[in-house]
Amino acid sequence: MKIGILRETRRWRDRRVAITPETAELILKNYPDVELVVQSSELRVHKDEEYAAIGIPVVEDVSHCDLLIGVKEVANEALIDGKTYIMFAHVAKKQAHNQEFFKLMAQKNITLIDYEYFVDKHRSRLVAFGFWAGVVGAYYVFMAAGKRFCHLPIPGPEQCRDLSDLHHQLKALELPALKILITGGGRVASGVLEIVKRMGVHEVLPNDFLTREYEHAVYTRLDPEDYVKRKQGKFDLKHFYENPTEYETSFTPYTKVADVYIAAHFWNQQSPVFFTGDDLKSPDFGISVISDVSCDVPGPIPTTLRTSTIEQPFYDVKPDGLEEVEAFSSSNYVTVCAVDNLPAALPADASRTFARKMYHEVFPSLFGDDQHKIIERATILNDGELTPAFSYLNGFLNE
């Protein structure tokens, strides 16, 4: 099997890589039938020379490879007919912005394997960048808080070497008695908490968050049972996941007491929204800074008008009319961060942990017998044709 390690071509500033030199060495040592080449890149966090030093050819043309492995979507002009790709394709949820890209892959008879659907038999994801999305999303909140509440600018995460450097930069902040609200409880939320806890922010129970005042910064984390309620009957998590339309938001009271909100939850499009534009216009709406790590557009958070970028992560939203204006232009506006590729700001840390997970959880099935159907479950297109598990995309692909 000849594998090409791709450079990122769709988002040119993304410096991540799915196979680091460290993991490449392990592949060469333990899978002698696998041949690796790396596509030359001036931007990648790991330099061409690092791969060449361990005997991996650095090439421009990867058309001789059987399998091409990148991180994000491949640029249309870079797609090679008839090849197998592994990437985050962002098509399986019928993402409109990638519909033409999806059609092009089908026309080119490409086999598409998507990282998001590498799952075990219990449908738990095996590889993800979620933790690092949470880390960077929380860091951006404190960047914004530093500017809005402390008048102290701190450097962006892309200017930091690694997680340790992020923590070092945040030491300069002396937070006022902010109330920080977090929704979610998975990998993303664990990354958020990595930053929040290291900032020395104390955790309080949701009810205390709502009813008590504090002389220091505090946070609370909400699970679904805290921010939605069943219209008829008692809350049941499994029932909520299966029947989201039978629930309504109970989030509104938190908007009146929180100063900062970090959204790190998974959201089903049929689930209730967290709050509305009318809520935002209420005189007792208290949230000033929102980091929407989940970044659903349109989604449950009305201030997420669009995604933002690592180069320009913030914009302000006027409560009256939900109009976007320049970031930090008024204390009466809500400052929003909605970067949709957060882990790219910490490419070394994110790439290292992702590549290690791929090596242990996916590569045994990819390079050997797929007895647990890990590769099969993640294959969306096979030679340009939808696989049975993704047949629901037929209309999206052919309309």
mmCIF file of C-alpha atoms in Angstrom:
data_model
loop_
_atom_site.group_PDB
_atom_site.id
_atom_site.type_symbol
_atom_site.label_atom_id
_atom_site.label_comp_id
_atom_site.label_asym_id
_atom_site.label_seq_id
_atom_site.Cartn_x
_atom_site.Cartn_y
_atom_site.Cartn_z
ATOM 1 C CA MET A 1 0.000 0.000 0.000
ATOM 2 C CA LYS A 2 1.427 3.351 -1.089
ATOM 3 C CA ILE A 3 0.272 6.228 1.109
ATOM 4 C CA GLY A 4 0.653 9.919 0.406
ATOM 5 C CA ILE A 5 0.651 12.319 3.358
ATOM 6 C CA LEU A 6 -1.061 15.378 1.926
ATOM 7 C CA ARG A 7 -0.391 19.037 2.513
ATOM 8 C CA GLU A 8 -3.512 21.071 3.294
ATOM 9 C CA THR A 9 -4.815 22.742 0.137
ATOM 10 C CA ARG A 10 -8.347 23.935 0.937
ATOM 11 C CA ARG A 11 -7.396 26.115 3.901
ATOM 12 C CA TRP A 12 -3.892 27.192 3.137
ATOM 13 C CA ARG A 13 -3.033 28.354 6.645
ATOM 14 C CA ASP A 14 -3.906 25.009 8.268
ATOM 15 C CA ARG A 15 -0.556 23.634 9.446
ATOM 16 C CA ARG A 16 -1.812 20.320 10.836
ATOM 17 C CA VAL A 17 -0.916 16.880 9.507
ATOM 18 C CA ALA A 18 -2.588 13.488 10.044
ATOM 19 C CA ILE A 19 0.661 11.502 10.151
ATOM 20 C CA THR A 20 3.497 13.140 12.072
ATOM 21 C CA PRO A 21 7.137 12.041 11.696
ATOM 22 C CA GLU A 22 6.802 10.251 15.046
ATOM 23 C CA THR A 23 3.853 8.181 13.806
ATOM 24 C CA ALA A 24 5.406 7.705 10.372
ATOM 25 C CA GLU A 25 8.404 6.022 12.012
ATOM 26 C CA LEU A 26 6.094 3.616 13.825
ATOM 27 C CA ILE A 27 4.314 2.768 10.573
ATOM 28 C CA LEU A 28 7.582 2.065 8.771
ATOM 29 C CA LYS A 29 8.772 -0.117 11.626
ATOM 30 C CA ASN A 30 5.614 -2.151 12.183
ATOM 31 C CA TYR A 31 3.938 -2.223 8.752
ATOM 32 C CA PRO A 32 6.655 -3.224 6.260
ATOM 33 C CA ASP A 33 4.141 -3.526 3.406
ATOM 34 C CA VAL A 34 3.213 0.155 3.718
ATOM 35 C CA GLU A 35 5.176 2.706 1.718
ATOM 36 C CA LEU A 36 4.953 6.375 2.736
ATOM 37 C CA VAL A 37 5.641 9.562 0.823
ATOM 38 C CA VAL A 38 4.961 13.099 2.007
ATOM 39 C CA GLN A 39 3.783 15.941 -0.181
ATOM 40 C CA SER A 40 6.093 18.917 0.126
ATOM 41 C CA SER A 41 4.784 21.831 2.203
ATOM 42 C CA GLU A 42 6.317 25.118 3.284
ATOM 43 C CA LEU A 43 3.599 25.647 5.893
ATOM 44 C CA ARG A 44 3.146 22.303 7.652
ATOM 45 C CA VAL A 45 4.125 22.332 11.320
ATOM 46 C CA HIS A 46 6.531 19.447 10.628
ATOM 47 C CA LYS A 47 9.077 20.405 7.986
ATOM 48 C CA ASP A 48 9.869 18.347 4.896
ATOM 49 C CA GLU A 49 13.326 17.732 6.329
ATOM 50 C CA GLU A 50 11.871 15.943 9.368
ATOM 51 C CA TYR A 51 10.294 13.336 7.114
ATOM 52 C CA ALA A 52 13.324 13.064 4.850
ATOM 53 C CA ALA A 53 15.512 12.444 7.900
ATOM 54 C CA ILE A 54 13.637 9.201 8.624
ATOM 55 C CA GLY A 55 13.774 8.022 5.029
ATOM 56 C CA ILE A 56 10.381 9.182 3.743
ATOM 57 C CA PRO A 57 10.529 10.630 0.209
ATOM 58 C CA VAL A 58 9.344 14.233 -0.078
ATOM 59 C CA VAL A 59 7.439 14.669 -3.348
ATOM 60 C CA GLU A 60 5.197 17.108 -5.161
ATOM 61 C CA ASP A 61 3.214 14.573 -7.197
ATOM 62 C CA VAL A 62 1.274 11.976 -5.170
ATOM 63 C CA SER A 63 -0.690 10.508 -8.083
ATOM 64 C CA HIS A 64 1.155 7.171 -7.785
ATOM 65 C CA CYS A 65 -0.238 6.593 -4.276
ATOM 66 C CA ASP A 66 -3.132 4.257 -3.482
ATOM 67 C CA LEU A 67 -4.324 6.203 -0.429
ATOM 68 C CA LEU A 68 -4.088 9.928 0.253
ATOM 69 C CA ILE A 69 -4.384 11.118 3.853
ATOM 70 C CA GLY A 70 -4.986 14.763 4.779
ATOM 71 C CA VAL A 71 -6.811 16.599 7.547
ATOM 72 C CA LYS A 72 -9.460 18.893 6.056
ATOM 73 C CA GLU A 73 -11.169 18.984 2.645
ATOM 74 C CA VAL A 74 -8.919 18.822 -0.411
ATOM 75 C CA ALA A 75 -9.036 21.699 -2.890
ATOM 76 C CA ASN A 76 -11.139 20.839 -5.936
ATOM 77 C CA GLU A 77 -8.234 21.249 -8.339
ATOM 78 C CA ALA A 78 -6.069 18.915 -6.247
ATOM 79 C CA LEU A 79 -8.467 15.934 -6.347
ATOM 80 C CA ILE A 80 -7.084 12.984 -8.325
ATOM 81 C CA ASP A 81 -9.485 10.715 -10.195
ATOM 82 C CA GLY A 82 -10.044 7.242 -8.812
ATOM 83 C CA LYS A 83 -8.049 7.682 -5.608
ATOM 84 C CA THR A 84 -8.967 6.857 -2.016
ATOM 85 C CA TYR A 85 -8.930 9.810 0.387
ATOM 86 C CA ILE A 86 -9.165 10.066 4.154
ATOM 87 C CA MET A 87 -10.212 13.530 5.360
ATOM 88 C CA PHE A 88 -12.746 15.513 7.316
ATOM 89 C CA ALA A 89 -14.998 16.001 4.287
ATOM 90 C CA HIS A 90 -17.918 17.767 5.995
ATOM 91 C CA VAL A 91 -20.513 16.372 3.608
ATOM 92 C CA ALA A 92 -22.367 13.640 5.538
ATOM 93 C CA LYS A 93 -24.608 16.144 7.338
ATOM 94 C CA LYS A 94 -25.572 17.665 3.987
ATOM 95 C CA GLN A 95 -23.374 20.708 4.486
ATOM 96 C CA ALA A 96 -24.485 22.979 1.658
ATOM 97 C CA HIS A 97 -21.108 24.717 1.288
ATOM 98 C CA ASN A 98 -19.506 21.393 0.310
ATOM 99 C CA GLN A 99 -22.252 20.035 -1.963
ATOM 100 C CA GLU A 100 -20.383 20.793 -5.192
ATOM 101 C CA PHE A 101 -17.196 19.364 -3.689
ATOM 102 C CA PHE A 102 -19.088 16.158 -2.850
ATOM 103 C CA LYS A 103 -20.491 15.923 -6.380
ATOM 104 C CA LEU A 104 -17.009 16.397 -7.825
ATOM 105 C CA MET A 105 -15.638 13.515 -5.763
ATOM 106 C CA ALA A 106 -18.403 11.264 -7.036
ATOM 107 C CA GLN A 107 -17.761 12.340 -10.627
ATOM 108 C CA LYS A 108 -14.076 11.535 -10.193
ATOM 109 C CA ASN A 109 -14.889 8.008 -8.889
ATOM 110 C CA ILE A 110 -13.174 8.765 -5.599
ATOM 111 C CA THR A 111 -13.409 6.576 -2.521
ATOM 112 C CA LEU A 112 -14.028 8.839 0.455
ATOM 113 C CA ILE A 113 -13.310 7.781 4.031
ATOM 114 C CA ASP A 114 -14.233 10.331 6.700
ATOM 115 C CA TYR A 115 -12.501 10.627 10.086
ATOM 116 C CA GLU A 116 -15.743 11.625 11.765
ATOM 117 C CA TYR A 117 -17.172 8.153 11.160
ATOM 118 C CA PHE A 118 -14.271 6.121 12.499
ATOM 119 C CA VAL A 119 -16.335 4.687 15.355
ATOM 120 C CA ASP A 120 -16.336 1.540 17.448
ATOM 121 C CA LYS A 121 -19.176 -0.938 17.704
ATOM 122 C CA HIS A 122 -20.893 1.342 20.216
ATOM 123 C CA ARG A 123 -20.685 4.234 17.719
ATOM 124 C CA SER A 124 -18.190 6.113 19.870
ATOM 125 C CA ARG A 125 -15.723 8.163 17.848
ATOM 126 C CA LEU A 126 -12.160 6.885 17.753
ATOM 127 C CA VAL A 127 -10.293 9.969 16.536
ATOM 128 C CA ALA A 128 -11.088 13.652 16.862
ATOM 129 C CA PHE A 129 -9.575 17.084 17.355
ATOM 130 C CA GLY A 130 -12.331 18.037 19.809
ATOM 131 C CA PHE A 131 -10.144 18.432 22.896
ATOM 132 C CA TRP A 132 -7.941 20.971 21.113
ATOM 133 C CA ALA A 133 -10.969 22.805 19.752
ATOM 134 C CA GLY A 134 -12.093 23.234 23.361
ATOM 135 C CA VAL A 135 -8.656 24.401 24.488
ATOM 136 C CA VAL A 136 -8.378 27.057 21.805
ATOM 137 C CA GLY A 137 -12.037 28.086 22.065
ATOM 138 C CA ALA A 138 -11.629 28.718 25.784
ATOM 139 C CA TYR A 139 -8.374 30.593 25.226
ATOM 140 C CA TYR A 140 -10.181 32.933 22.833
ATOM 141 C CA VAL A 141 -12.766 33.657 25.534
ATOM 142 C CA PHE A 142 -10.045 34.812 27.875
ATOM 143 C CA MET A 143 -8.430 36.826 25.075
ATOM 144 C CA ALA A 144 -11.746 38.625 24.664
ATOM 145 C CA ALA A 145 -12.237 38.960 28.429
ATOM 146 C CA GLY A 146 -8.754 40.406 28.723
ATOM 147 C CA LYS A 147 -9.616 43.079 26.201
ATOM 148 C CA ARG A 148 -13.163 43.812 27.395
ATOM 149 C CA PHE A 149 -12.830 43.571 31.163
ATOM 150 C CA CYS A 150 -9.107 43.868 31.939
ATOM 151 C CA HIS A 151 -7.891 46.135 29.112
ATOM 152 C CA LEU A 152 -4.990 43.730 28.707
ATOM 153 C CA PRO A 153 -4.314 42.261 25.264
ATOM 154 C CA ILE A 154 -2.755 38.793 25.120
ATOM 155 C CA PRO A 155 -1.351 37.114 21.989
ATOM 156 C CA GLY A 156 -3.494 34.858 19.822
ATOM 157 C CA PRO A 157 -3.123 31.075 20.238
ATOM 158 C CA GLU A 158 -1.462 30.783 16.822
ATOM 159 C CA GLN A 159 1.428 32.838 18.247
ATOM 160 C CA CYS A 160 1.954 30.294 21.044
ATOM 161 C CA ARG A 161 4.204 27.249 20.770
ATOM 162 C CA ASP A 162 1.977 24.787 22.568
ATOM 163 C CA LEU A 163 -0.462 24.265 25.437
ATOM 164 C CA SER A 164 2.169 25.163 28.010
ATOM 165 C CA ASP A 165 2.696 28.505 26.294
ATOM 166 C CA LEU A 166 -1.071 29.152 26.303
ATOM 167 C CA HIS A 167 -1.141 28.680 30.057
ATOM 168 C CA HIS A 168 1.869 30.968 30.423
ATOM 169 C CA GLN A 169 0.199 33.773 28.441
ATOM 170 C CA LEU A 170 -2.986 33.543 30.501
ATOM 171 C CA LYS A 171 -1.098 34.016 33.760
ATOM 172 C CA ALA A 172 -1.001 37.731 33.023
ATOM 173 C CA LEU A 173 -4.797 37.987 33.369
ATOM 174 C CA GLU A 174 -6.334 38.896 36.688
ATOM 175 C CA LEU A 175 -9.989 38.105 36.153
ATOM 176 C CA PRO A 176 -12.747 40.104 37.773
ATOM 177 C CA ALA A 177 -15.677 38.277 39.373
ATOM 178 C CA LEU A 178 -17.008 36.905 36.090
ATOM 179 C CA LYS A 179 -19.603 34.174 35.797
ATOM 180 C CA ILE A 180 -18.564 31.747 33.068
ATOM 181 C CA LEU A 181 -21.117 29.363 31.583
ATOM 182 C CA ILE A 182 -20.176 26.161 29.707
ATOM 183 C CA THR A 183 -22.493 23.793 27.832
ATOM 184 C CA GLY A 184 -21.326 20.292 26.901
ATOM 185 C CA GLY A 185 -19.622 17.341 28.498
ATOM 186 C CA GLY A 186 -17.535 15.535 25.878
ATOM 187 C CA ARG A 187 -14.049 15.934 24.415
ATOM 188 C CA VAL A 188 -14.604 19.564 23.521
ATOM 189 C CA ALA A 189 -15.774 20.452 27.015
ATOM 190 C CA SER A 190 -12.772 18.659 28.512
ATOM 191 C CA GLY A 191 -10.515 20.942 26.456
ATOM 192 C CA VAL A 192 -12.441 23.989 27.675
ATOM 193 C CA LEU A 193 -12.025 22.858 31.264
ATOM 194 C CA GLU A 194 -8.285 22.370 30.750
ATOM 195 C CA ILE A 195 -8.006 26.140 30.298
ATOM 196 C CA VAL A 196 -10.714 27.281 32.732
ATOM 197 C CA LYS A 197 -9.398 25.212 35.631
ATOM 198 C CA ARG A 198 -5.791 26.273 35.027
ATOM 199 C CA MET A 199 -7.015 29.850 35.239
ATOM 200 C CA GLY A 200 -8.031 29.065 38.818
ATOM 201 C CA VAL A 201 -11.726 29.632 38.183
ATOM 202 C CA HIS A 202 -13.875 27.876 40.796
ATOM 203 C CA GLU A 203 -16.670 25.530 39.783
ATOM 204 C CA VAL A 204 -20.139 26.016 41.269
ATOM 205 C CA LEU A 205 -23.387 24.098 40.864
ATOM 206 C CA PRO A 206 -25.848 25.373 38.243
ATOM 207 C CA ASN A 207 -28.404 26.422 40.866
ATOM 208 C CA ASP A 208 -25.792 28.345 42.854
ATOM 209 C CA PHE A 209 -24.652 29.978 39.610
ATOM 210 C CA LEU A 210 -28.196 31.220 39.107
ATOM 211 C CA THR A 211 -28.893 32.388 42.641
ATOM 212 C CA ARG A 212 -25.641 33.452 44.287
ATOM 213 C CA GLU A 213 -23.155 36.276 43.821
ATOM 214 C CA TYR A 214 -19.387 35.762 44.139
ATOM 215 C CA GLU A 215 -16.378 37.951 44.755
ATOM 216 C CA HIS A 216 -14.229 35.907 42.386
ATOM 217 C CA ALA A 217 -14.631 34.296 38.958
ATOM 218 C CA VAL A 218 -16.712 31.102 38.872
ATOM 219 C CA TYR A 219 -17.946 28.683 36.226
ATOM 220 C CA THR A 220 -20.670 26.125 35.906
ATOM 221 C CA ARG A 221 -21.063 23.408 33.280
ATOM 222 C CA LEU A 222 -24.483 22.414 31.985
ATOM 223 C CA ASP A 223 -25.629 19.046 30.671
ATOM 224 C CA PRO A 224 -28.805 18.755 28.537
ATOM 225 C CA GLU A 225 -30.978 18.217 31.609
ATOM 226 C CA ASP A 226 -29.883 21.682 32.779
ATOM 227 C CA TYR A 227 -30.703 23.598 29.587
ATOM 228 C CA VAL A 228 -33.762 21.817 28.141
ATOM 229 C CA LYS A 229 -36.962 20.506 29.678
ATOM 230 C CA ARG A 230 -39.488 18.030 28.416
ATOM 231 C CA LYS A 231 -42.770 19.574 27.323
ATOM 232 C CA GLN A 232 -44.731 16.695 28.799
ATOM 233 C CA GLY A 233 -43.222 14.431 31.438
ATOM 234 C CA LYS A 234 -39.869 13.992 33.116
ATOM 235 C CA PHE A 235 -36.522 14.644 31.432
ATOM 236 C CA ASP A 236 -34.885 11.517 30.023
ATOM 237 C CA LEU A 237 -31.541 11.811 28.227
ATOM 238 C CA LYS A 238 -32.060 8.913 25.826
ATOM 239 C CA HIS A 239 -35.546 10.170 25.032
ATOM 240 C CA PHE A 240 -34.171 13.677 24.426
ATOM 241 C CA TYR A 241 -31.594 12.394 21.945
ATOM 242 C CA GLU A 242 -34.247 10.392 20.113
ATOM 243 C CA ASN A 243 -37.081 12.951 20.344
ATOM 244 C CA PRO A 244 -35.560 16.439 20.551
ATOM 245 C CA THR A 245 -38.719 18.155 19.281
ATOM 246 C CA GLU A 246 -40.509 17.126 22.456
ATOM 247 C CA TYR A 247 -38.286 19.428 24.504
ATOM 248 C CA GLU A 248 -37.987 23.179 24.960
ATOM 249 C CA THR A 249 -35.223 25.413 26.223
ATOM 250 C CA SER A 250 -34.731 26.118 29.913
ATOM 251 C CA PHE A 251 -31.516 28.044 29.226
ATOM 252 C CA THR A 252 -32.928 31.564 29.429
ATOM 253 C CA PRO A 253 -32.337 32.142 33.182
ATOM 254 C CA TYR A 254 -28.599 31.613 32.631
ATOM 255 C CA THR A 255 -28.480 34.420 30.062
ATOM 256 C CA LYS A 256 -29.481 36.840 32.827
ATOM 257 C CA VAL A 257 -26.619 36.022 35.201
ATOM 258 C CA ALA A 258 -23.708 34.843 33.024
ATOM 259 C CA ASP A 259 -21.045 37.208 31.722
ATOM 260 C CA VAL A 260 -19.244 34.744 29.458
ATOM 261 C CA TYR A 261 -20.585 31.733 27.567
ATOM 262 C CA ILE A 262 -18.545 28.881 26.027
ATOM 263 C CA ALA A 263 -20.630 26.575 23.831
ATOM 264 C CA ALA A 264 -19.020 23.124 23.713
ATOM 265 C CA HIS A 265 -22.079 20.952 23.206
ATOM 266 C CA PHE A 266 -23.357 18.731 20.392
ATOM 267 C CA TRP A 267 -26.546 20.123 18.879
ATOM 268 C CA ASN A 268 -29.174 18.309 16.840
ATOM 269 C CA GLN A 269 -30.894 20.584 14.320
ATOM 270 C CA GLN A 270 -34.263 19.472 15.699
ATOM 271 C CA SER A 271 -33.324 20.418 19.266
ATOM 272 C CA PRO A 272 -34.553 23.679 20.781
ATOM 273 C CA VAL A 273 -32.377 26.755 20.424
ATOM 274 C CA PHE A 274 -30.569 28.029 23.511
ATOM 275 C CA PHE A 275 -31.878 31.558 23.243
ATOM 276 C CA THR A 276 -33.367 33.860 20.606
ATOM 277 C CA GLY A 277 -32.757 37.274 19.144
ATOM 278 C CA ASP A 278 -35.593 38.605 21.278
ATOM 279 C CA ASP A 279 -33.847 37.284 24.404
ATOM 280 C CA LEU A 280 -30.760 39.194 23.341
ATOM 281 C CA LYS A 281 -32.726 42.463 23.304
ATOM 282 C CA SER A 282 -33.951 41.939 26.858
ATOM 283 C CA PRO A 283 -32.514 44.568 29.262
ATOM 284 C CA ASP A 284 -31.443 41.828 31.684
ATOM 285 C CA PHE A 285 -29.520 39.778 29.089
ATOM 286 C CA GLY A 286 -26.080 39.655 30.689
ATOM 287 C CA ILE A 287 -23.735 37.702 28.399
ATOM 288 C CA SER A 288 -21.003 39.901 26.924
ATOM 289 C CA VAL A 289 -18.640 37.338 25.368
ATOM 290 C CA ILE A 290 -19.518 34.102 23.564
ATOM 291 C CA SER A 291 -17.086 31.510 22.224
ATOM 292 C CA ASP A 292 -19.160 29.183 20.069
ATOM 293 C CA VAL A 293 -16.840 26.199 19.819
ATOM 294 C CA SER A 294 -19.653 24.047 18.429
ATOM 295 C CA CYS A 295 -20.055 26.628 15.655
ATOM 296 C CA ASP A 296 -23.400 25.612 14.156
ATOM 297 C CA VAL A 297 -24.475 28.085 11.472
ATOM 298 C CA PRO A 298 -27.364 28.624 11.538
ATOM 299 C CA GLY A 299 -27.758 27.090 14.952
ATOM 300 C CA PRO A 300 -29.019 27.442 18.493
ATOM 301 C CA ILE A 301 -27.040 30.588 19.300
ATOM 302 C CA PRO A 302 -28.395 33.564 17.337
ATOM 303 C CA THR A 303 -25.249 35.661 17.722
ATOM 304 C CA THR A 304 -23.259 33.151 15.643
ATOM 305 C CA LEU A 305 -23.987 34.985 12.421
ATOM 306 C CA ARG A 306 -21.098 33.386 10.554
ATOM 307 C CA THR A 307 -17.896 31.500 11.172
ATOM 308 C CA SER A 308 -14.766 33.523 11.872
ATOM 309 C CA THR A 309 -11.088 32.830 11.269
ATOM 310 C CA ILE A 310 -7.895 32.445 13.252
ATOM 311 C CA GLU A 311 -6.668 35.621 11.545
ATOM 312 C CA GLN A 312 -9.796 37.536 12.666
ATOM 313 C CA PRO A 313 -11.493 35.462 15.359
ATOM 314 C CA PHE A 314 -13.882 38.074 16.801
ATOM 315 C CA TYR A 315 -16.797 40.186 15.722
ATOM 316 C CA ASP A 316 -19.415 42.111 17.693
ATOM 317 C CA VAL A 317 -23.166 41.708 17.368
ATOM 318 C CA LYS A 318 -25.647 44.496 18.064
ATOM 319 C CA PRO A 319 -28.485 43.078 20.153
ATOM 320 C CA ASP A 320 -31.024 45.191 18.319
ATOM 321 C CA GLY A 321 -31.373 43.603 14.899
ATOM 322 C CA LEU A 322 -28.536 41.058 15.215
ATOM 323 C CA GLU A 323 -26.265 43.234 13.123
ATOM 324 C CA GLU A 324 -22.560 42.447 12.870
ATOM 325 C CA VAL A 325 -20.137 45.281 13.653
ATOM 326 C CA GLU A 326 -16.426 45.620 14.357
ATOM 327 C CA ALA A 327 -15.114 43.580 17.280
ATOM 328 C CA PHE A 328 -14.799 45.352 20.644
ATOM 329 C CA SER A 329 -16.562 48.435 19.291
ATOM 330 C CA SER A 330 -18.967 48.898 22.235
ATOM 331 C CA SER A 331 -19.527 47.493 25.713
ATOM 332 C CA ASN A 332 -23.211 47.281 24.775
ATOM 333 C CA TYR A 333 -22.561 44.666 22.096
ATOM 334 C CA VAL A 334 -21.857 40.930 22.375
ATOM 335 C CA THR A 335 -18.368 39.871 21.323
ATOM 336 C CA VAL A 336 -18.457 36.552 19.435
ATOM 337 C CA CYS A 337 -15.762 34.047 18.517
ATOM 338 C CA ALA A 338 -16.909 31.393 16.025
ATOM 339 C CA VAL A 339 -13.728 29.934 14.530
ATOM 340 C CA ASP A 340 -14.566 26.629 12.843
ATOM 341 C CA ASN A 341 -11.025 25.201 12.687
ATOM 342 C CA LEU A 342 -9.809 25.983 16.194
ATOM 343 C CA PRO A 343 -7.266 23.132 16.524
ATOM 344 C CA ALA A 344 -5.324 24.584 13.590
ATOM 345 C CA ALA A 345 -4.108 27.315 15.965
ATOM 346 C CA LEU A 346 -2.114 24.688 17.908
ATOM 347 C CA PRO A 347 -0.918 22.483 15.045
ATOM 348 C CA ALA A 348 1.889 20.618 16.826
ATOM 349 C CA ASP A 349 -0.108 19.493 19.861
ATOM 350 C CA ALA A 350 -3.229 18.759 17.819
ATOM 351 C CA SER A 351 -1.373 16.787 15.142
ATOM 352 C CA ARG A 352 0.599 14.736 17.648
ATOM 353 C CA THR A 353 -2.391 13.489 19.636
ATOM 354 C CA PHE A 354 -4.505 12.935 16.507
ATOM 355 C CA ALA A 355 -1.789 10.925 14.748
ATOM 356 C CA ARG A 356 -1.212 8.769 17.837
ATOM 357 C CA LYS A 357 -4.932 7.995 18.027
ATOM 358 C CA MET A 358 -4.975 7.082 14.336
ATOM 359 C CA TYR A 359 -2.025 4.757 14.822
ATOM 360 C CA HIS A 360 -3.592 2.861 17.714
ATOM 361 C CA GLU A 361 -7.289 2.953 16.812
ATOM 362 C CA VAL A 362 -7.519 3.008 13.011
ATOM 363 C CA PHE A 363 -4.320 1.923 11.296
ATOM 364 C CA PRO A 364 -4.548 -1.744 12.429
ATOM 365 C CA SER A 365 -7.821 -1.976 10.499
ATOM 366 C CA LEU A 366 -6.626 0.178 7.604
ATOM 367 C CA PHE A 367 -3.373 -1.713 7.069
ATOM 368 C CA GLY A 368 -4.727 -5.140 7.994
ATOM 369 C CA ASP A 369 -8.030 -6.946 8.374
ATOM 370 C CA ASP A 370 -10.985 -4.631 8.962
ATOM 371 C CA GLN A 371 -12.639 -7.254 11.161
ATOM 372 C CA HIS A 372 -14.318 -4.626 13.346
ATOM 373 C CA LYS A 373 -15.636 -2.753 10.276
ATOM 374 C CA ILE A 374 -13.980 0.488 11.355
ATOM 375 C CA ILE A 375 -12.996 1.416 7.794
ATOM 376 C CA GLU A 376 -16.264 0.166 6.339
ATOM 377 C CA ARG A 377 -18.363 2.330 8.679
ATOM 378 C CA ALA A 378 -16.356 5.438 7.725
ATOM 379 C CA THR A 379 -16.532 4.943 3.933
ATOM 380 C CA ILE A 380 -19.012 7.374 2.401
ATOM 381 C CA LEU A 381 -18.178 6.886 -1.283
ATOM 382 C CA ASN A 382 -16.754 3.746 -2.879
ATOM 383 C CA ASP A 383 -15.447 4.465 -6.380
ATOM 384 C CA GLY A 384 -17.800 7.431 -6.544
ATOM 385 C CA GLU A 385 -20.895 5.515 -5.391
ATOM 386 C CA LEU A 386 -22.613 6.014 -2.044
ATOM 387 C CA THR A 387 -22.186 3.127 0.367
ATOM 388 C CA PRO A 388 -25.379 1.678 1.934
ATOM 389 C CA ALA A 389 -24.882 3.425 5.288
ATOM 390 C CA PHE A 390 -24.790 6.824 3.541
ATOM 391 C CA SER A 391 -27.532 6.191 0.976
ATOM 392 C CA TYR A 392 -29.572 8.947 2.678
ATOM 393 C CA LEU A 393 -27.230 11.407 0.906
ATOM 394 C CA ASN A 394 -28.488 10.372 -2.528
ATOM 395 C CA GLY A 395 -30.716 13.420 -2.955
ATOM 396 C CA PHE A 396 -28.021 15.773 -1.660
ATOM 397 C CA LEU A 397 -25.484 14.258 -4.069
ATOM 398 C CA ASN A 398 -27.677 14.223 -7.157
ATOM 399 C CA GLU A 399 -29.952 17.257 -6.839
#
